[in-house]
mmCIF file of C-alpha atoms and ligand atoms in Angstrom:
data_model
loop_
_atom_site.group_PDB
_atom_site.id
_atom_site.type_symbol
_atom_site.label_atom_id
_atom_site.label_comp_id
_atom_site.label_asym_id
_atom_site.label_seq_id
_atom_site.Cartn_x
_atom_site.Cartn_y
_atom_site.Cartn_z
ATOM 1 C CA UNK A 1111 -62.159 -15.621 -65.264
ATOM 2 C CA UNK A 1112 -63.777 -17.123 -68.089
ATOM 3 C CA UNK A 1113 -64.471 -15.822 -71.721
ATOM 4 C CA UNK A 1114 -68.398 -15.413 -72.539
ATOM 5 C CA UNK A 1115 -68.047 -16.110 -76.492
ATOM 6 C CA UNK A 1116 -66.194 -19.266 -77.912
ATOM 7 C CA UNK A 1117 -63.103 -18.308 -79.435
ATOM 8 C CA UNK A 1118 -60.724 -20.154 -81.363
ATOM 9 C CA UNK A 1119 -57.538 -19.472 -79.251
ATOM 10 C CA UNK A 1120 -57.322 -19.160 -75.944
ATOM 11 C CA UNK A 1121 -54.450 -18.018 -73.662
ATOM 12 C CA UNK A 1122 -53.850 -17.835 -69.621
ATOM 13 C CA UNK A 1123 -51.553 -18.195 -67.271
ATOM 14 C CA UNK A 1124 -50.040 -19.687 -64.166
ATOM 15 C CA UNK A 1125 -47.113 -18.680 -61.928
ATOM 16 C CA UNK A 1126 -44.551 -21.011 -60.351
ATOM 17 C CA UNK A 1127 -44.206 -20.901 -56.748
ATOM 18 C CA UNK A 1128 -42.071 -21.568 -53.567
ATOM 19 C CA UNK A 1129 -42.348 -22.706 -50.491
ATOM 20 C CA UNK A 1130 -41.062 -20.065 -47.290
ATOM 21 C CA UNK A 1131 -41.964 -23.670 -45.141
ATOM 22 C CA UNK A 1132 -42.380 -26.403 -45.880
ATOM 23 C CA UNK A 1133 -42.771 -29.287 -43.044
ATOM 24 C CA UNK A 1134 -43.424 -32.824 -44.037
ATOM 25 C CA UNK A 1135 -44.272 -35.471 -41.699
ATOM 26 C CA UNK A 1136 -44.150 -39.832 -42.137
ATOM 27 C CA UNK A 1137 -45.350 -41.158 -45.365
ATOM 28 C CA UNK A 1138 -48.924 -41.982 -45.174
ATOM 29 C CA UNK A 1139 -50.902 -45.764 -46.323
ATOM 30 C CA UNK A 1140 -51.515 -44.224 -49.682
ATOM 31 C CA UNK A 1141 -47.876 -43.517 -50.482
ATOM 32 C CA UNK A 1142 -48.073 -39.739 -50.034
ATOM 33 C CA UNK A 1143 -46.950 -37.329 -47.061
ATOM 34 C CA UNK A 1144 -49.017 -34.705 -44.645
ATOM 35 C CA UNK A 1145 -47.617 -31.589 -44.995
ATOM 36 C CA UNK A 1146 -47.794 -27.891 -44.443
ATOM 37 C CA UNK A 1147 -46.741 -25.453 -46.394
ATOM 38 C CA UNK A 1148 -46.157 -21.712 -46.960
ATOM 39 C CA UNK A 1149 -47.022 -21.498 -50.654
ATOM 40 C CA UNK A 1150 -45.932 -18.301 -52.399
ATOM 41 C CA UNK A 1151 -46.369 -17.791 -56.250
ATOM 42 C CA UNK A 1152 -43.570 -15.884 -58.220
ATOM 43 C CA UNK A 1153 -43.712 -13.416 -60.946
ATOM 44 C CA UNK A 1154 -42.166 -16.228 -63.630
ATOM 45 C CA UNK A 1155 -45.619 -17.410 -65.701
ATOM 46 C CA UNK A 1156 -45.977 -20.523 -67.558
ATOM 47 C CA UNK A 1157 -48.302 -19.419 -70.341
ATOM 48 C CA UNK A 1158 -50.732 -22.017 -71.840
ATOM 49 C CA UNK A 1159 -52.533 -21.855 -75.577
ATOM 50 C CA UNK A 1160 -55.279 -23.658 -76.548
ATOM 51 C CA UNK A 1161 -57.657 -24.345 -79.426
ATOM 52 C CA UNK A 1162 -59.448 -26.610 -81.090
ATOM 53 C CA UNK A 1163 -58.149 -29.921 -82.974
ATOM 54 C CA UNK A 1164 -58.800 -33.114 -83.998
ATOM 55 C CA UNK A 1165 -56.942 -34.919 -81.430
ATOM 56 C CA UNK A 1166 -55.205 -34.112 -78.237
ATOM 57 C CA UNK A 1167 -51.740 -32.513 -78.721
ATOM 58 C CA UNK A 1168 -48.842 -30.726 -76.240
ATOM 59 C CA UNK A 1169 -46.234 -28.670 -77.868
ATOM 60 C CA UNK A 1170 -43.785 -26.551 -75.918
ATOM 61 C CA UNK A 1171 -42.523 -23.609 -77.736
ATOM 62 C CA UNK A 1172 -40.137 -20.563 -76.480
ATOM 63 C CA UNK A 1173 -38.362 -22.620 -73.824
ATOM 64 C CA UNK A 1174 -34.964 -21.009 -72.834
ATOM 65 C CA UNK A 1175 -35.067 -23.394 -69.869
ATOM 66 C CA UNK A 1176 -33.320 -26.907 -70.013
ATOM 67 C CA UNK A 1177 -34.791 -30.151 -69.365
ATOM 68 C CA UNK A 1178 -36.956 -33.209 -70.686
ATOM 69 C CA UNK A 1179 -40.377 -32.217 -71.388
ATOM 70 C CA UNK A 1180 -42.614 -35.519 -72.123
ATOM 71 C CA UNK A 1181 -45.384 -34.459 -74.208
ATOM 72 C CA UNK A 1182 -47.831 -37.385 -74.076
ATOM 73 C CA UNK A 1183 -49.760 -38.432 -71.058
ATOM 74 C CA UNK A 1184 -47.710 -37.648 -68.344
ATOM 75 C CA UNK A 1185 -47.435 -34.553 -69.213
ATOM 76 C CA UNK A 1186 -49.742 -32.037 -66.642
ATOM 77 C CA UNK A 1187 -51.302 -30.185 -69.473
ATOM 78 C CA UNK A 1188 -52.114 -33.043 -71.225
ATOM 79 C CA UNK A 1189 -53.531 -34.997 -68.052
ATOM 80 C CA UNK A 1190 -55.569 -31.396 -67.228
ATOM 81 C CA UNK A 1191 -56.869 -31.743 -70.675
ATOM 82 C CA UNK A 1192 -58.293 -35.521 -69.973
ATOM 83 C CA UNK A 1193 -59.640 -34.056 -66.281
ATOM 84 C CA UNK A 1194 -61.938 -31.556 -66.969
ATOM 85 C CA UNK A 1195 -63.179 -33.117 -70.571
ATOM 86 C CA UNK A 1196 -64.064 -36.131 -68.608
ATOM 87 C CA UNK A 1197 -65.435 -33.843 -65.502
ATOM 88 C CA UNK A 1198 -67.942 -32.392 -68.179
ATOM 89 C CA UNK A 1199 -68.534 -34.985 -70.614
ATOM 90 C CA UNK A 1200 -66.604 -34.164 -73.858
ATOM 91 C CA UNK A 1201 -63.474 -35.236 -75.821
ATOM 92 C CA UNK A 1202 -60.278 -33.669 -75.081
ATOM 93 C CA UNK A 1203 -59.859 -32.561 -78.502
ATOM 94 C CA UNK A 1204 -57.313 -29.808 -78.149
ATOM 95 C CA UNK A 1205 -54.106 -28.187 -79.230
ATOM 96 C CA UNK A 1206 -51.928 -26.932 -75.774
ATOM 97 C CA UNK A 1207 -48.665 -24.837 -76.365
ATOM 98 C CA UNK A 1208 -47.063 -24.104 -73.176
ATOM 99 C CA UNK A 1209 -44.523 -21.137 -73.123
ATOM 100 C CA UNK A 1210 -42.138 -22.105 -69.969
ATOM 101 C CA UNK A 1211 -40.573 -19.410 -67.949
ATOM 102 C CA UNK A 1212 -40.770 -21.822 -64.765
ATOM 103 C CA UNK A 1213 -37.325 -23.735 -64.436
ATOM 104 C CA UNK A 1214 -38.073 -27.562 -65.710
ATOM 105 C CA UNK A 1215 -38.305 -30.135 -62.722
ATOM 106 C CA UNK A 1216 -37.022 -27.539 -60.486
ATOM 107 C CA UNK A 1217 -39.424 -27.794 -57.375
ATOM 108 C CA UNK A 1218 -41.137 -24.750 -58.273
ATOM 109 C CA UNK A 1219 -43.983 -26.269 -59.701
ATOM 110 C CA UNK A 1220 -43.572 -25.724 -63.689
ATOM 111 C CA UNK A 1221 -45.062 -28.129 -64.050
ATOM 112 C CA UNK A 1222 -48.462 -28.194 -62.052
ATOM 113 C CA UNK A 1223 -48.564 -24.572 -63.306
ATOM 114 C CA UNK A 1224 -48.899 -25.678 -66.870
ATOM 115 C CA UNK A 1225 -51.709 -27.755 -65.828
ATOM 116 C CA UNK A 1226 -53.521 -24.724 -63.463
ATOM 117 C CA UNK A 1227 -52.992 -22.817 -67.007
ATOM 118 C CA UNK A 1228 -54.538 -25.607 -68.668
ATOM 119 C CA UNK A 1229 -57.565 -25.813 -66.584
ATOM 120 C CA UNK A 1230 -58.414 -21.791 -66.921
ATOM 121 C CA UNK A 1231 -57.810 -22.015 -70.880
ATOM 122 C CA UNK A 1232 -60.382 -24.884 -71.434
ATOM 123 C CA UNK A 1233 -62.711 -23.500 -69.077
ATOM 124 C CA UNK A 1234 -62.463 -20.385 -71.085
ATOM 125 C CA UNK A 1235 -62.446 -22.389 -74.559
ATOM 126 C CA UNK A 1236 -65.462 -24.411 -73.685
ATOM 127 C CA UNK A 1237 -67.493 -21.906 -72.204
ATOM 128 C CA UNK A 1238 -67.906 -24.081 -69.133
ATOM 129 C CA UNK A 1239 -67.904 -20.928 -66.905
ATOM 130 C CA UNK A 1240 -66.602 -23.038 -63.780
ATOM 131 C CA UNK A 1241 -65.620 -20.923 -60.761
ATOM 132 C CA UNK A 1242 -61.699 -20.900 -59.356
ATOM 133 C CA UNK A 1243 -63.299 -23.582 -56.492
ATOM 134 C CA UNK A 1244 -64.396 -25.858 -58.859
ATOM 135 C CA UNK A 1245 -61.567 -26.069 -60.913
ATOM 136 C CA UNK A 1246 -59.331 -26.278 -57.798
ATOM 137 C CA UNK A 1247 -61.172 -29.756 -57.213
ATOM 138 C CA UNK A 1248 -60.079 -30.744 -60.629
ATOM 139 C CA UNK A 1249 -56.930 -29.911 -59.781
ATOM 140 C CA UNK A 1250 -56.188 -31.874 -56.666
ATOM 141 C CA UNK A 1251 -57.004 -35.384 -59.159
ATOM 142 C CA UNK A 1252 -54.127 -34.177 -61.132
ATOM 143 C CA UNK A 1253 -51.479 -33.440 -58.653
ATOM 144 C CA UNK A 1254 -50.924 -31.829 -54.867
ATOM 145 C CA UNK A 1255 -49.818 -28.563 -56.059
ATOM 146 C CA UNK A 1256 -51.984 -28.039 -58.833
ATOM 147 C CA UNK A 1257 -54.568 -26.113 -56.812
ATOM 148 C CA UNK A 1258 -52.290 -24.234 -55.394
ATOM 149 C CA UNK A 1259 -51.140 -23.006 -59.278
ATOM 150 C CA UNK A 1260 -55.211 -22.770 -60.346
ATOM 151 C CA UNK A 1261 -55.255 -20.061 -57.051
ATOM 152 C CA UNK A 1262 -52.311 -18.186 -57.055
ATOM 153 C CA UNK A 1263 -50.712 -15.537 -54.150
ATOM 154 C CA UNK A 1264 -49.927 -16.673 -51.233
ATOM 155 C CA UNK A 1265 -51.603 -19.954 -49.009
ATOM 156 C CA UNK A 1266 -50.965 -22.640 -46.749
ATOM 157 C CA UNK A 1267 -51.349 -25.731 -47.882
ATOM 158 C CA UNK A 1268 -52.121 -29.209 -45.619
ATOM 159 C CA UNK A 1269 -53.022 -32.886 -46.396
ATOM 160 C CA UNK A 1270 -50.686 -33.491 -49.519
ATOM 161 C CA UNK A 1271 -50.587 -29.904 -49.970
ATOM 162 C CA UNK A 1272 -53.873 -29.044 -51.497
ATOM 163 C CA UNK A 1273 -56.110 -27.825 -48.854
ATOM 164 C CA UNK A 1274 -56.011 -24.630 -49.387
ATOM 165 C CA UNK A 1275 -56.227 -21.676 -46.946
ATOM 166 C CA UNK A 1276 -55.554 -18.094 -48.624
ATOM 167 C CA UNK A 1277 -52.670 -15.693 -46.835
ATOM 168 C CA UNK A 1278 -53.027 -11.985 -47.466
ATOM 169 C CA UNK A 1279 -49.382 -10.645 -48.139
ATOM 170 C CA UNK A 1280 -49.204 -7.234 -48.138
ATOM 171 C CA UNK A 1281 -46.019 -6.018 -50.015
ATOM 172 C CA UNK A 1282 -43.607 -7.905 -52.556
ATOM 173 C CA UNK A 1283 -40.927 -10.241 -51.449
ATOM 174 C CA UNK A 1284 -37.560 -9.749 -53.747
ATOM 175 C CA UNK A 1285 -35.773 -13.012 -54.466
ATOM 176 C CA UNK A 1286 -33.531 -14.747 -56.581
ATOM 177 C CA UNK A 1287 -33.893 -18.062 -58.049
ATOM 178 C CA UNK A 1288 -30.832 -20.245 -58.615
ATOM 179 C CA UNK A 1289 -31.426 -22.979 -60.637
ATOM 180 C CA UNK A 1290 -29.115 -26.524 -61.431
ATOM 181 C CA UNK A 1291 -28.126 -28.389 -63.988
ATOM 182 C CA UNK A 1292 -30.316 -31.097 -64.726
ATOM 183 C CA UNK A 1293 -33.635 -31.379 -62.386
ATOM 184 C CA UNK A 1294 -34.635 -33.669 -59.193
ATOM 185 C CA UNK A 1295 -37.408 -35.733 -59.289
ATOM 186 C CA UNK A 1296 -40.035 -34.849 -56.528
ATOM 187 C CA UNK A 1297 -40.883 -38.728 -55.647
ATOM 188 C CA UNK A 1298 -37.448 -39.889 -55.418
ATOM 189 C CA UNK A 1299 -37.067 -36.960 -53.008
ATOM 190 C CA UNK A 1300 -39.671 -37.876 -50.641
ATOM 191 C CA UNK A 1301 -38.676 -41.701 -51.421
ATOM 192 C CA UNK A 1302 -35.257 -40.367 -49.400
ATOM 193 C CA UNK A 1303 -36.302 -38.536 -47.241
ATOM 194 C CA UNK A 1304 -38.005 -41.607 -45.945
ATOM 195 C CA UNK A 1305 -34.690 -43.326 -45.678
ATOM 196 C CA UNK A 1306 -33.421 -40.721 -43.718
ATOM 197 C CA UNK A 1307 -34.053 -40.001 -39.932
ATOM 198 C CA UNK A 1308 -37.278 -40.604 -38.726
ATOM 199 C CA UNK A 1309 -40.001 -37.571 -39.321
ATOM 200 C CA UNK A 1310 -42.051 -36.035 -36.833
ATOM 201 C CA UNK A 1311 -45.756 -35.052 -37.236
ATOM 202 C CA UNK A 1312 -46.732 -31.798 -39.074
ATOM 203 C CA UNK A 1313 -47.485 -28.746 -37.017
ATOM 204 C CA UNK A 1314 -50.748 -27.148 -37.205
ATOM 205 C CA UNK A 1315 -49.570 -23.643 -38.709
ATOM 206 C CA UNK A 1316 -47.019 -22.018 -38.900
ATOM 207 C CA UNK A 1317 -45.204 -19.933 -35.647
ATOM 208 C CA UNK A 1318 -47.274 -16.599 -35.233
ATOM 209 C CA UNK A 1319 -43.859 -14.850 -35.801
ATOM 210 C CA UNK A 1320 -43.454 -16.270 -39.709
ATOM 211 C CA UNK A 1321 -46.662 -15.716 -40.687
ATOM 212 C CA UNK A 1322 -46.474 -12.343 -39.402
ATOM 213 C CA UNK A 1323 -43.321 -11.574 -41.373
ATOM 214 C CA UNK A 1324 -44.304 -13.350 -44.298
ATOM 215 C CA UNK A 1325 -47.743 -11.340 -44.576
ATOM 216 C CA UNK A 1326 -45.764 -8.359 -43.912
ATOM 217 C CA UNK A 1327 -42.797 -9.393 -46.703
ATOM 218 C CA UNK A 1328 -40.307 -8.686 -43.890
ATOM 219 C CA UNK A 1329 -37.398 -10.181 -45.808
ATOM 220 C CA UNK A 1330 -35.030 -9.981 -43.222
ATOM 221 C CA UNK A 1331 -37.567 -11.043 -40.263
ATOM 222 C CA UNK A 1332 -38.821 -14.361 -42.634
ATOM 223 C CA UNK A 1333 -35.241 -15.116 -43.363
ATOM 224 C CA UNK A 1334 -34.354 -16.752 -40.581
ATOM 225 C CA UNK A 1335 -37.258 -18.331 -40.689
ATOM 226 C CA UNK A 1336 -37.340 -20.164 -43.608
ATOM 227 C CA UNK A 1337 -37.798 -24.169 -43.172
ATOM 228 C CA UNK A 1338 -37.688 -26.578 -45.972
ATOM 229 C CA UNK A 1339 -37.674 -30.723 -44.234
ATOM 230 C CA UNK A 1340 -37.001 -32.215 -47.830
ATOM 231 C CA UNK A 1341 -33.943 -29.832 -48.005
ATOM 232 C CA UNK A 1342 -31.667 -32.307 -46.461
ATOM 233 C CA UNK A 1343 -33.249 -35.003 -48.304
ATOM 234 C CA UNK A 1344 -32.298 -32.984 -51.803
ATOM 235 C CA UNK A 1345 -28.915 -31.890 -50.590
ATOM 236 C CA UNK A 1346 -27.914 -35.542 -50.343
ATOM 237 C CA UNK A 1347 -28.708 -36.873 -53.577
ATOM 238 C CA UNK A 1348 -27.452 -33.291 -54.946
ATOM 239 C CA UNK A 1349 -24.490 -32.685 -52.734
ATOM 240 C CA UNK A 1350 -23.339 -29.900 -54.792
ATOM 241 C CA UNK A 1351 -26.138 -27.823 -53.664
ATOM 242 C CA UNK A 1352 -24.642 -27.272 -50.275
ATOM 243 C CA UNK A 1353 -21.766 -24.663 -51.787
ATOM 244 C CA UNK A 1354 -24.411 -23.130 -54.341
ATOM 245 C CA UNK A 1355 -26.783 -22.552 -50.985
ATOM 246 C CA UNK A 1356 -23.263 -20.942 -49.106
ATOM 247 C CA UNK A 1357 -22.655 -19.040 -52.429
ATOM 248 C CA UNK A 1358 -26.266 -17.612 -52.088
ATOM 249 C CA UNK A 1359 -25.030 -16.038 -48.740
ATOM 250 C CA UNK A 1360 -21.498 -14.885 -50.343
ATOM 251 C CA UNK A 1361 -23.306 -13.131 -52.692
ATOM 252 C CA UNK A 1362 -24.896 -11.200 -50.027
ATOM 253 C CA UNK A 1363 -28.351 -13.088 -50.054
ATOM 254 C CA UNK A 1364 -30.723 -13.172 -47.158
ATOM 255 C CA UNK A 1365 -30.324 -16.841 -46.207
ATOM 256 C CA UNK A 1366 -31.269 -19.596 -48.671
ATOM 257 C CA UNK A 1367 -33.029 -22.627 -49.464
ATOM 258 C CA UNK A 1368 -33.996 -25.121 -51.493
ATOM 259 C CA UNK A 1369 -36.975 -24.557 -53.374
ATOM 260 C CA UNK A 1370 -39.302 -27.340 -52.986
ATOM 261 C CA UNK A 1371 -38.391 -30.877 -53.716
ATOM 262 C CA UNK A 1372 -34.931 -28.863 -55.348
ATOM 263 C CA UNK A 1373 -32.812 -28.482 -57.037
ATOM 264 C CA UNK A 1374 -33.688 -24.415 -58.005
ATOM 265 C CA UNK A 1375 -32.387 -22.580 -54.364
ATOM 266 C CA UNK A 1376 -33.654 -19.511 -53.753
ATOM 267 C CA UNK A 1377 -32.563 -16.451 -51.416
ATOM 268 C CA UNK A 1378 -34.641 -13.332 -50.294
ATOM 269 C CA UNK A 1379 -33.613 -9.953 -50.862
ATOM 270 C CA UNK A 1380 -34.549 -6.561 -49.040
ATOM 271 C CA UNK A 1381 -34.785 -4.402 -52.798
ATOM 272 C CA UNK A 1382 -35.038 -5.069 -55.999
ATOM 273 C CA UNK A 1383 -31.682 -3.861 -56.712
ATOM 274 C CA UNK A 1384 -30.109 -5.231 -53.792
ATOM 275 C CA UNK A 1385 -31.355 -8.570 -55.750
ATOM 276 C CA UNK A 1386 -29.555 -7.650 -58.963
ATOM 277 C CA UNK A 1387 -27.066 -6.718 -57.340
ATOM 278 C CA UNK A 1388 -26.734 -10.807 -55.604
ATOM 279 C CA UNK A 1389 -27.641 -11.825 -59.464
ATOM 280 C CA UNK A 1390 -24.462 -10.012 -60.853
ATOM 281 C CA UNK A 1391 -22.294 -11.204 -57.870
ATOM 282 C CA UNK A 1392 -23.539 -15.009 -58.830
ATOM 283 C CA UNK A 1393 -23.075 -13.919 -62.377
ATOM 284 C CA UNK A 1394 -19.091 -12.875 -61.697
ATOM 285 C CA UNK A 1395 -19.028 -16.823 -60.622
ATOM 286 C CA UNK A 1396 -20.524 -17.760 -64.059
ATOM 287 C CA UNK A 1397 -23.992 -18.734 -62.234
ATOM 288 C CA UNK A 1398 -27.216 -17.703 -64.174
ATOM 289 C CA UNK A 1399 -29.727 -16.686 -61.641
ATOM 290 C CA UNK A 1400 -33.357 -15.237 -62.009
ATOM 291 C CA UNK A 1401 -34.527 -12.244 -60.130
ATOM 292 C CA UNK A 1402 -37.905 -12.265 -59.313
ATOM 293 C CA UNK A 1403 -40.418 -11.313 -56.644
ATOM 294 C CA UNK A 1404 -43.565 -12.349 -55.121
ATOM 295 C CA UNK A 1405 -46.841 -12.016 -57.083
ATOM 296 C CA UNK A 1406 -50.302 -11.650 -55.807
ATOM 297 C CA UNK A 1407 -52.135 -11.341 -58.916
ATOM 298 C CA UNK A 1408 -54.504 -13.671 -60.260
ATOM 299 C CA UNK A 1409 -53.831 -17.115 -62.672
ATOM 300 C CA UNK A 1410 -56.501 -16.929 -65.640
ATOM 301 C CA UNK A 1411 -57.429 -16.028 -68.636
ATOM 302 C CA UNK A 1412 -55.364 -13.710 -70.742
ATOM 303 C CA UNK A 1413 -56.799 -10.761 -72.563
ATOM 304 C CA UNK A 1414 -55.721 -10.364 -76.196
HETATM 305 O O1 LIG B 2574 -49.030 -35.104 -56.241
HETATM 306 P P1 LIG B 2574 -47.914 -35.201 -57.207
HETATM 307 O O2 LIG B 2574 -48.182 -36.168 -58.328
HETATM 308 O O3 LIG B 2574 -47.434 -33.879 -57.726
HETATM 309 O O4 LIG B 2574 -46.702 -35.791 -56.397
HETATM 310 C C1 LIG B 2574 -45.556 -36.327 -57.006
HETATM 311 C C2 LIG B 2574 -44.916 -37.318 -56.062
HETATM 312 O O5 LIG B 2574 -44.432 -36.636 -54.900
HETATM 313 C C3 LIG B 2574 -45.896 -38.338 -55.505
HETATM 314 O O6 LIG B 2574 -45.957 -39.472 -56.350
HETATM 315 C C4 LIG B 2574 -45.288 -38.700 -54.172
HETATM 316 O O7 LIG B 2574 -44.242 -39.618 -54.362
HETATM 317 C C5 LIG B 2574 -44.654 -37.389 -53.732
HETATM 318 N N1 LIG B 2574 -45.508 -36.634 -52.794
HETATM 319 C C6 LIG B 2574 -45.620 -37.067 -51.495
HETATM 320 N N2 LIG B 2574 -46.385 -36.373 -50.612
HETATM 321 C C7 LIG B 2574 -47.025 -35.243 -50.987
HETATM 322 C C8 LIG B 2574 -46.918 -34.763 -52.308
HETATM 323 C C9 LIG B 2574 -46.140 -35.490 -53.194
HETATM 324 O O8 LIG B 2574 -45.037 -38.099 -51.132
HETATM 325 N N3 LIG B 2574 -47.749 -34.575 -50.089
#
C-alpha cells in the first residue's frame, strides 16, 4: 500500500496481536531465544501520523490507555523513523503522532505496532513505493515482532519470532483482553524465565490438531490448546495474575492466558455476545476488559 503523490500527512495503521502458542526454547549466544509462535493480530489499531518537519519528533495523542510512553529514541516509531531514512539515504525529518488503542507494555505488541505503522506511513510519505517484504526486513533490525505488525493476520513465527510463515484463518476468533495495572517488561521476562527450570528445544510447528482449530477459529477446540512457556515466567513476577487468569474462567471464558510476555490475559469466546457477556461479568468485579476479535485485514496506509 503506498500513496503515488507526496502528501503532507500521512496516516496507517497497525494491529496488536497475541500469541494462541507460544514455545520458547534456551537463550541463544546473542542474548535472544528460538521460538515459535502462533501470531494472531486483533481488531485494536495503533494508528500512526506523519508529515514533514524540521527535526524528528514522537507525540502520542488520544491515549485512554495507562503507562510510560518514552518519546525519544527508544521509542519504536522513532527508531522506525531512523531505519528506513537510513535504509534509503535521507534524514528522518518527521513529525509521528501515534493514537494507542493497544494496551501500553502489555505483551501485545503496542509497541512494535507503532513502529509497523511507522514503516507503511513513511513509505507512503516518501514515495519510496517499497513492497510489504521489504519493509518486513526493516522491521526485523528494529525488533522480533515488528514484522509480524508490518504483515498482519495470522502467522507463525520462528528464530526470534520474525520468520514469517502466513496462516490462512478462515472465520473470526471472539476474545477478551484483560489488561493490569502497570506493564511487564518483555526482557526481564525472558531474563526469568531463564532462572526458572531448564527449557527444552522449540518444536517444529505446531500439533496438526491446533493449527487445524486455529485456521478454523474453533474457539472451543483451540482452547485447550492454548500454550504460552513465558506464562509461568510472568505469573511469578506478577503473582496476582493467577486469580485474574481463574476469574477469566468464572466469568465464563474459554480458558485463558497470558498474552505474550504479560501482563494483558486474554480468554476466547464462542460469540460476540457471549464475549460481552464475560466483559460485563468482569465488569460486576470492577475489571475493565476489552472485547475484541481476530482481524485478517491488512496494516497500511489509511485512506482519507
Ligand atoms: O526484539 P525485541 O527488542 O522486541 O525484544 C525485546 C527483548 O526481549 C530482547 O532484548 C530480549 O531480551 C527478549 N527477547 C528474547 N528472545 C526473543 C525475542 C525477545 O530473549 N526471541
Amino acid at each position: 500500500m503506498t500513496s503515488s503523490a507526496p502528501s503532507h500527512l500521512v496516516s496507517a495503521r497497525a494491529p496488536g496481536k497475541i500469541n494462541l502458542g507460544l514455545w520458547v526454547g534456551p537463550v541463544r549466544p546473542d542474548g535472544y531465544h528460538p521460538l515459535l509462535s502462533a501470531f494472531q493480530a486483533v481488531d485494536l489499531w495503533e494508528v500512526v501520523t506523519v508529515r514533514h518537519s524540521g527535526e524528528l519528533q514522537v507525540e502520542v495523542t488520544a491515549t485512554d490507555v495507562s503507562g510510560d510512553i518514552p518519546l525519544g529514541p527508544t521509542n519504536s516509531a522513532w527508531q522506525a523513523a531512523v531505519a528506513l531514512a537510513g535504509d534509503c539515504g535521507r534524514e528522518p525529518l518527521v513529525h509521528i503522532s501515534i493514537d494507542k488503542s493497544v494496551p501500553v507494555a502489555g505483551g501485545m505488541a503496542g509497541g512494535s505496532a507503532d513502529a509497523a505503522a511507522t514503516l507503511h506511513a513513511l513509505n507512503a510519505l516518501w514515495g519510496l513505493g517499497r513492497s510489504v517484504d521489504e519493509l518486513e526486513a526493516i522491521a526485523q533490525t528494529i525488533g522480533s515482532d515488528v514484522a509480524f505488525s508490518v504483515r498482519g493476520g495470522a502467522a507463525i513465527g520462528r528464530d526470534r519470532g520474525q520468520l514469517l510463515e502466513t496462516v490462512s484463518v478462515v472465520g473470526e476468533l471472539h476474545l477478551v483482553m484483560l489488561p493490569a495495572e502497570g506493564g511487564l517488561s518483555t526482557a526481564e521476562v525472558y531474563r526469568h524465565f531463564d532462572h526458572m527450570e531448564a527449557s527444552v528445544d522449540v518444536p517444529l510447528a505446531p500439533e496438526p490438531e491446533f493449527v487445524a482449530a486455529w485456521q478454523s477459529a474453533e474457539a472451543s477446540l483451540l482452547a485447550p490448546q492454548l500454550h504460552n512457556d513465558l506464562q509461568a515466567s510472568a505469573l511469578e513476577l506478577r503473582p496476582e495474575l493467577e486469580s485474574d487468569l481463574e476469574m477469566l474462567v468464572w466469568a465464563g471464558g474459554l480458558g485463558g492466558l497470558v498474552s505474550g510476555s504479560g501482563p494483558t490475559l486474554f480468554t476466547l469466546a464462542h460469540s460476540a455476545t457471549h464475549a460481552k457477556d464475560i466483559a460485563q461479568r468482569l465488569a460486576q468485579r470492577g475489571r475493565r476488559s476489552i472485547v475484541t476479535r481476530s482481524t485478517s485485514e491488512a496494516p497500511g496506509v489509511l485512506r482519507p
